Every structure is written in C-alpha cells, then in structure tokens.
Coordinates of C-alpha atoms in Angstrom, one line a residue:
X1 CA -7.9 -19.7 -1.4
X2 CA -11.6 -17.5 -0.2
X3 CA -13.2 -17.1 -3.5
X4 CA -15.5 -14.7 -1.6
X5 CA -14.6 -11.2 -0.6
X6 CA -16.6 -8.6 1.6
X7 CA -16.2 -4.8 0.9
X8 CA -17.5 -3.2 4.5
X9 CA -18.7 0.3 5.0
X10 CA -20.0 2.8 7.6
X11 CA -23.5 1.1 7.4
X12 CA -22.2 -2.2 8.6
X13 CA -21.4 -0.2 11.8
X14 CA -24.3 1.6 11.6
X15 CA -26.4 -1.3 11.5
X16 CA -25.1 -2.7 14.4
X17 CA -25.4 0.1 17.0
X18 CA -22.3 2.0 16.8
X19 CA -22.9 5.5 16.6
X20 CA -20.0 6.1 13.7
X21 CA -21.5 8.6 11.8
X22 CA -20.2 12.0 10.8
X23 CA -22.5 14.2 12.2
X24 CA -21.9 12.4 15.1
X25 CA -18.1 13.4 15.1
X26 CA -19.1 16.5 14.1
X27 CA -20.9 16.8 18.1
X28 CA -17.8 15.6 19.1
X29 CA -15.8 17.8 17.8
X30 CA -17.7 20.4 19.2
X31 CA -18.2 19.1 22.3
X32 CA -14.4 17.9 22.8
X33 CA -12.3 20.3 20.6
X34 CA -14.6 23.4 19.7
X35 CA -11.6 25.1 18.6
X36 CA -10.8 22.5 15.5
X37 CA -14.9 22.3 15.1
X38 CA -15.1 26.2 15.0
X39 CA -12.8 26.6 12.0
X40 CA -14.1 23.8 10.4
X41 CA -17.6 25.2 10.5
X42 CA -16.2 29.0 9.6
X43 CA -13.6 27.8 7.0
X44 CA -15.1 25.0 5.4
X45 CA -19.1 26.2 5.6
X46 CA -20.3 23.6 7.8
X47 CA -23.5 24.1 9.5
X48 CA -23.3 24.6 13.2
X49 CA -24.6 21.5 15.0
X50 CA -27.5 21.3 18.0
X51 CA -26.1 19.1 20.3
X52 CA -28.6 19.9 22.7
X53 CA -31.0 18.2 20.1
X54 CA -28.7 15.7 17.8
X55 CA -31.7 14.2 16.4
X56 CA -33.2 17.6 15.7
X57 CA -31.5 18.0 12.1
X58 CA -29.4 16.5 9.8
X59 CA -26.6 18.1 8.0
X60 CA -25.9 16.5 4.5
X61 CA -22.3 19.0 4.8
X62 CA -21.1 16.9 7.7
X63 CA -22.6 13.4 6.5
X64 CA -20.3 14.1 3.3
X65 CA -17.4 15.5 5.9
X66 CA -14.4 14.0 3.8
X67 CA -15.8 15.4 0.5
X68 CA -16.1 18.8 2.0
X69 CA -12.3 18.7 3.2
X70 CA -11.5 20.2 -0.3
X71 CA -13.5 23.2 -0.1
X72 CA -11.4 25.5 2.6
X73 CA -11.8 29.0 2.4
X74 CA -8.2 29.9 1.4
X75 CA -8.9 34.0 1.4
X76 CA -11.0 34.0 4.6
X77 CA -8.0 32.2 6.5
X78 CA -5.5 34.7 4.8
X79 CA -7.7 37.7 6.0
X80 CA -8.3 36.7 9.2
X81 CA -4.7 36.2 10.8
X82 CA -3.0 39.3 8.9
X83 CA -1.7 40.5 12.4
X84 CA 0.4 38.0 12.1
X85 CA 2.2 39.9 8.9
X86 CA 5.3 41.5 9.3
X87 CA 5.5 45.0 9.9
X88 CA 8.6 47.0 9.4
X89 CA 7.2 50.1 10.7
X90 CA 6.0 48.8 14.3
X91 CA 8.5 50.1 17.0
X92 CA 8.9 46.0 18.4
X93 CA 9.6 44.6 15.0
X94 CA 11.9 41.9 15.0
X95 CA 13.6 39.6 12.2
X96 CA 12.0 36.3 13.5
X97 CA 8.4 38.7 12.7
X98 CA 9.2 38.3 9.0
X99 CA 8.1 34.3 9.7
X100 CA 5.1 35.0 12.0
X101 CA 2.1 34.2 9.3
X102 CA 4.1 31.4 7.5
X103 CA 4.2 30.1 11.6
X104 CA 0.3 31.1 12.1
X105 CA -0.2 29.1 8.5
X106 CA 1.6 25.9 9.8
X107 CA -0.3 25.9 13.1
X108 CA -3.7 25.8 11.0
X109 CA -2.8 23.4 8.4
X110 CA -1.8 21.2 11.6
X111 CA -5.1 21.7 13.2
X112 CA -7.1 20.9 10.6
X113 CA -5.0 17.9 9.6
X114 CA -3.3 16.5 11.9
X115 CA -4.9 17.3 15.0
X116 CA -8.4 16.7 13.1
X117 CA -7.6 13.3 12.4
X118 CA -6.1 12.0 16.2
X119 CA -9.7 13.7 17.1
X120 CA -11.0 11.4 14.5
X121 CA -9.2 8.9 16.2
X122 CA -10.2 9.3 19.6
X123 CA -14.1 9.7 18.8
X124 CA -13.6 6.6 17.2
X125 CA -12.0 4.9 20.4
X126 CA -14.9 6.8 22.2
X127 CA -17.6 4.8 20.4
X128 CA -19.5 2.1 22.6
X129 CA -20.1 -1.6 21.6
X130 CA -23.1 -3.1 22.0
X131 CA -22.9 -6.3 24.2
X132 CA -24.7 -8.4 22.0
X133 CA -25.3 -8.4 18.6
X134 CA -27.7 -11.1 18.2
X135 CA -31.0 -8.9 16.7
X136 CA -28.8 -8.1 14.0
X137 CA -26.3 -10.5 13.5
X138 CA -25.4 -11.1 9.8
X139 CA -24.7 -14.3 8.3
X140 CA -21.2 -14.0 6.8
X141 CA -18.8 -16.8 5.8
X142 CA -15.8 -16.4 7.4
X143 CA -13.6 -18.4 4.8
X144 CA -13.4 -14.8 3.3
X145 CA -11.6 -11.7 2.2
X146 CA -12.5 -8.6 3.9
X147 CA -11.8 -5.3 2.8
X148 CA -12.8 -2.9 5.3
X149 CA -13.3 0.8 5.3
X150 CA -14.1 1.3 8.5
X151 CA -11.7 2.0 11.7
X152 CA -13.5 -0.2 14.1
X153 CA -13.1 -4.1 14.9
X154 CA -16.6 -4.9 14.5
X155 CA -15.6 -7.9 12.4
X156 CA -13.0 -9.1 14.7
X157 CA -15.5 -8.3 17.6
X158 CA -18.4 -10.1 16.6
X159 CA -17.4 -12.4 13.5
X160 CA -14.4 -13.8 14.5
X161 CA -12.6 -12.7 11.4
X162 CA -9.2 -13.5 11.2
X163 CA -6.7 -10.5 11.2
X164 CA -4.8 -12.3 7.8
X165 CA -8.2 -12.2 6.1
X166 CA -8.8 -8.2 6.8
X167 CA -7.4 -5.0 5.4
X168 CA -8.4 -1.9 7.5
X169 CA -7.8 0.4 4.4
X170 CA -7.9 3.4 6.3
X171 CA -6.4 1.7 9.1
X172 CA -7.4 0.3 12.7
X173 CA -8.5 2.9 15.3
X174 CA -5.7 1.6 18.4
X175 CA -4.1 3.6 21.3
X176 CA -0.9 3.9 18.9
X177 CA 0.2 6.8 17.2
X178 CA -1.1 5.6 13.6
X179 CA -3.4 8.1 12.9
X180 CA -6.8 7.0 10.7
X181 CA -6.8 7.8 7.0
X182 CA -9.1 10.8 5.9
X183 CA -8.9 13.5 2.9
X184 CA -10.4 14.7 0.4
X185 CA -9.6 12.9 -3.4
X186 CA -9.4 16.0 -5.8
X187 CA -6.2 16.3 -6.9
X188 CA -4.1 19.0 -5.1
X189 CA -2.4 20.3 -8.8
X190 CA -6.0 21.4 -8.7
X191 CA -5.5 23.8 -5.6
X192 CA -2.1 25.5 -6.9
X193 CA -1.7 29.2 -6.6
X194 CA -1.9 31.2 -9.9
X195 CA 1.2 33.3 -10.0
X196 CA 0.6 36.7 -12.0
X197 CA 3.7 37.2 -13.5
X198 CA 3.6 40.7 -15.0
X199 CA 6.5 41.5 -18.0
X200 CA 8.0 44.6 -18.4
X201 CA 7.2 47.1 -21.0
X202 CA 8.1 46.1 -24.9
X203 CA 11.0 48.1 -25.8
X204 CA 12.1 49.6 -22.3
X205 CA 15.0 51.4 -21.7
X206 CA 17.7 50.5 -19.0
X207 CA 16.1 53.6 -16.8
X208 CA 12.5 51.9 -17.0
X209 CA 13.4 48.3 -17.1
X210 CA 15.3 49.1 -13.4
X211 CA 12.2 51.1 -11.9
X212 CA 10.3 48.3 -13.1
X213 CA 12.3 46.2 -11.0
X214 CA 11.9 48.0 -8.2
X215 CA 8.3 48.4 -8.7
X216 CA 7.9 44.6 -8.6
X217 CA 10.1 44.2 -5.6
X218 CA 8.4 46.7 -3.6
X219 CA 5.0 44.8 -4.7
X220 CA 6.2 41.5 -3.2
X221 CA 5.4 40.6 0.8
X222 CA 7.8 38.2 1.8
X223 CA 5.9 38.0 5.0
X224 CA 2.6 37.2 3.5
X225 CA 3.8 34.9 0.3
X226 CA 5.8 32.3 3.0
X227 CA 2.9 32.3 4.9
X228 CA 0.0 32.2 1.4
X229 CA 2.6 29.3 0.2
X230 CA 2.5 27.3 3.7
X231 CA -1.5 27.7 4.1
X232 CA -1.8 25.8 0.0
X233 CA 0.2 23.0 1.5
X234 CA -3.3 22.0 3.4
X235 CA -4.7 20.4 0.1
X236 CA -1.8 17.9 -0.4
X237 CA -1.4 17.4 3.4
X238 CA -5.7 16.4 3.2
X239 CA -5.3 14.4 0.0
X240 CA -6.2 10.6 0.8
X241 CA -3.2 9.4 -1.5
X242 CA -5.2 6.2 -2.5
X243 CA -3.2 5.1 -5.2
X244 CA -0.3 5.2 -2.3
X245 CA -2.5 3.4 -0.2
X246 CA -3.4 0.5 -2.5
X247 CA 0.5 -0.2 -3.3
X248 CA 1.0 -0.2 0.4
X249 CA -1.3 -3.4 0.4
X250 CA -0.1 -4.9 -2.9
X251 CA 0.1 -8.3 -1.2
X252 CA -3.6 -8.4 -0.2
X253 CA -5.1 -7.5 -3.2
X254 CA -2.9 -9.8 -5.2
X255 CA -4.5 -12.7 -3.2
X256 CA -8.0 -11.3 -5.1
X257 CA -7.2 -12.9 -7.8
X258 CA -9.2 -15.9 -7.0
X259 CA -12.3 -14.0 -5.9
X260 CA -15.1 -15.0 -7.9
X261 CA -17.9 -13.3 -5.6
X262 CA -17.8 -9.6 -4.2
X263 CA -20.4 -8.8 -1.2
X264 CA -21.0 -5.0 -0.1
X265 CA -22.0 -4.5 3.2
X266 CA -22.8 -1.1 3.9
X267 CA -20.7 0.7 2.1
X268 CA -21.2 3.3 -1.0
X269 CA -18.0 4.0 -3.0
X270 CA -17.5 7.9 -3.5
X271 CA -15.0 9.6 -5.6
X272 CA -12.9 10.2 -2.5
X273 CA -12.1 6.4 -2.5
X274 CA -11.5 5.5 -6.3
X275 CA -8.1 4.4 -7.5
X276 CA -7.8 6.6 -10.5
X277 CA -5.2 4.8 -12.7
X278 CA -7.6 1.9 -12.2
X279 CA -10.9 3.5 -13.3
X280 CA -9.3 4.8 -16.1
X281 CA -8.2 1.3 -17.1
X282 CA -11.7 -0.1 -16.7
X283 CA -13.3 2.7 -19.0

C-alpha cells in the first residue's frame, strides 16, 4: 500500500503553464457568457474585469470566486424583476401570471448555478497544455495517493498517474454531462428567510380577530412569496455539500490509512473545503 499521499491544488496547474485561475474565468465569462458574468458582477459585487489589459489588475473578489458565491444580493434581485409580479389589475392578466416571478427566480438560480458551473466546465476544457513540461517538471513518486482538487489531468498528462491512485474531488473536466464541483461552504440554514409572524391583539373579539384575518391576508403576495422562496433556494443549490462529497469516496480515503507522509502541492485549504464533522473531531 503507497504510504505517501499528494494533496494537489490550483498552483500545481499554475506552476506548470495552465492559465486556471479565477480571474481568468472571470475574462471568460465575460468574454463568452456576459450575461452570467454581468449578474455576477451586479449581484455578487465583483469588480468589472479589463480584458483588454488582463495583466493590468488583480481582483482579490474573483481570485476568492467560490468564497464570494455566498454573498448574493438577495433584495437587489427581488427589486429588479418585480415586473414579473402578478398584477390583478392589468387588463392581460392571466392565472399562469400568478407564477411569473417564482419562473423569473428559477431561471436565475439556474444561471448562476447550473449554467455557471458548465461555463466553469468549458473554460476549463478551453485551457491549453503546454507541450512540454520539462522546465518545471516535479519530482513526484508515483507509488502514491493523489487527492486532487483540481479539474484538469495534469497528473495523468505529465506524471503518468494511475487513474486508481487519483481522486478528482471536484471531479474531472470531460465532454460528459458531469458538471465540476463549486459552492460556497456556509451553511445554507444560515441564508433562511426570517418570517415575521405578527399575533393578533390580546383579548380580541370575534369582530377584530376576523378583520385581523383579513388584514393579514390582504398583506400576503402570493406572487412575490413563491417567487422570494424560489430565489433562497440559490444558497442550498451553491452549497459544496463536502461532507456528501467525502462519503461518496469513502473507499479512497479508507485506503489512507496506511499513509504515513502527506505532500501539498499547490494547494491552500479554505473554509469552503473543510469537512466539518471532521474538524470538529480534531479540535
């Protein structure tokens, strides 16, 4: 059994020519899909991005991109598609309008979920390989474990890894449908709306406690609650379930046990990435 295992980051890529950075999806983005890289920049407070200059600036927002996927602007989206709400009072109001925002909501959520992430994807399969890596070739045993953070096959590539000896944690950039893994890690119980639930009056009669009813119902927008509930769904659907993650690969990190060495390449462990229970063990 490898008593040696590798735990590879961004920088490994980095370091040998592949432009994988974040600001450098962040060009891509809004080079490729300015739509998803608008919202991001409006709803998430990401600096806009020369891309006539890319080495003009650098933008520690988009370097962190994953950590910032927790910080949507919630109220801003809410405001900004309210002609999407129902309106009983327009002459061409129709029942299906009653579902318009919670419809607007979904297509948003999507975009800056699932469609973010096949963008991810493709940037990734966008990236160029250097031909040669032999000014920066690393000396790694290959009678080793490799957990890998990154999408690419640089180890494969290069090193010759065996696929048996490699977990792509956040899975392998390919043609197939699998889409990469990215999210944010704060909890989404964190995110939940605060309902204000108002009482009625101590000691009302029947005559008040009804027109307090009605009060409330006239108070509540079907329309725009659907639509505020489907938008909230954003912070479990960008949650990087890593607990989830690590079960699904219960078999390669039960073959750890033997590990008596741990080598990082590259690779700086933010909160986004920590197994809770775990660290709460180890404390």
């Amino acid at each position: 059994m490898p008593s040696i295992l590798y735990i590879i980051g961004n920088g490994f890529d980095l370091y040998h020519g592949l432009d994988t950075s974040y600001q450098s999806f962040g060009f891509y983005l809004k080079n490729n899909y300015r739509e998803i890289y608008n919202d991001f920049v409006k709803y998430f407070d990401l600096n806009y991005l020369n891309s006539d200059d890319p080495n003009s600036i650098y933008d520690p927002l988009w370097a962190n991109f994953e950590i910032a996927l927790s910080s949507i602007d919630v109220e801003e989206i809410l405001e900004d598609n309210k002609n999407y709400l129902a309106s009983t009072s327009r002459a061409d109001f129709q029942s299906r309008d009653w579902h318009s925002y919670q419809i607007q909501m979904e297509l948003i959520v999507d975009k800056l979920t699932k469609e973010m992430a096949m963008a991810f994807k493709k940037f990734i399969l966008n990236v160029k390989f250097p031909s040669n890596i032999d000014d920066n070739s690393i000396s790694i045993d290959q009678d080793s474990k490799f957990l890998n953070f990154n999408y690419t096959d640089t180890l494969e590539r290069y090193y010759d890894i065996q696929r048996h000896d490699l977990l792509y944690i956040h899975n392998k950039a390919t043609d197939s449908d699998t889409a990469p893994i990215l999210g944010h890690g704060v909890d989404p119980k964190e995110f939940e709306k605060s309902e204000v639930k108002s009482k009625p009056p101590k000691g009302s009669t029947k005559e008040q406690l009804e027109q307090w009813m009605e009060e409330m119902s006239d108070q509540y927008d079907y329309s725009y609650e659907t639509g505020e509930d489907e938008l909230y769904n954003y912070y479990q659907r960008s949650f990087k379930q890593t607990d989830e993650i690590i079960n699904q690969h219960s078999q390669f990190f039960d073959e750890l046990k033997e590990i008596k060495k741990v080598i990082i390449l590259g690779h700086s462990l933010s909160d986004v990435d920590i197994n809770r229970n775990h660290a709460l063990e180890k404390e």
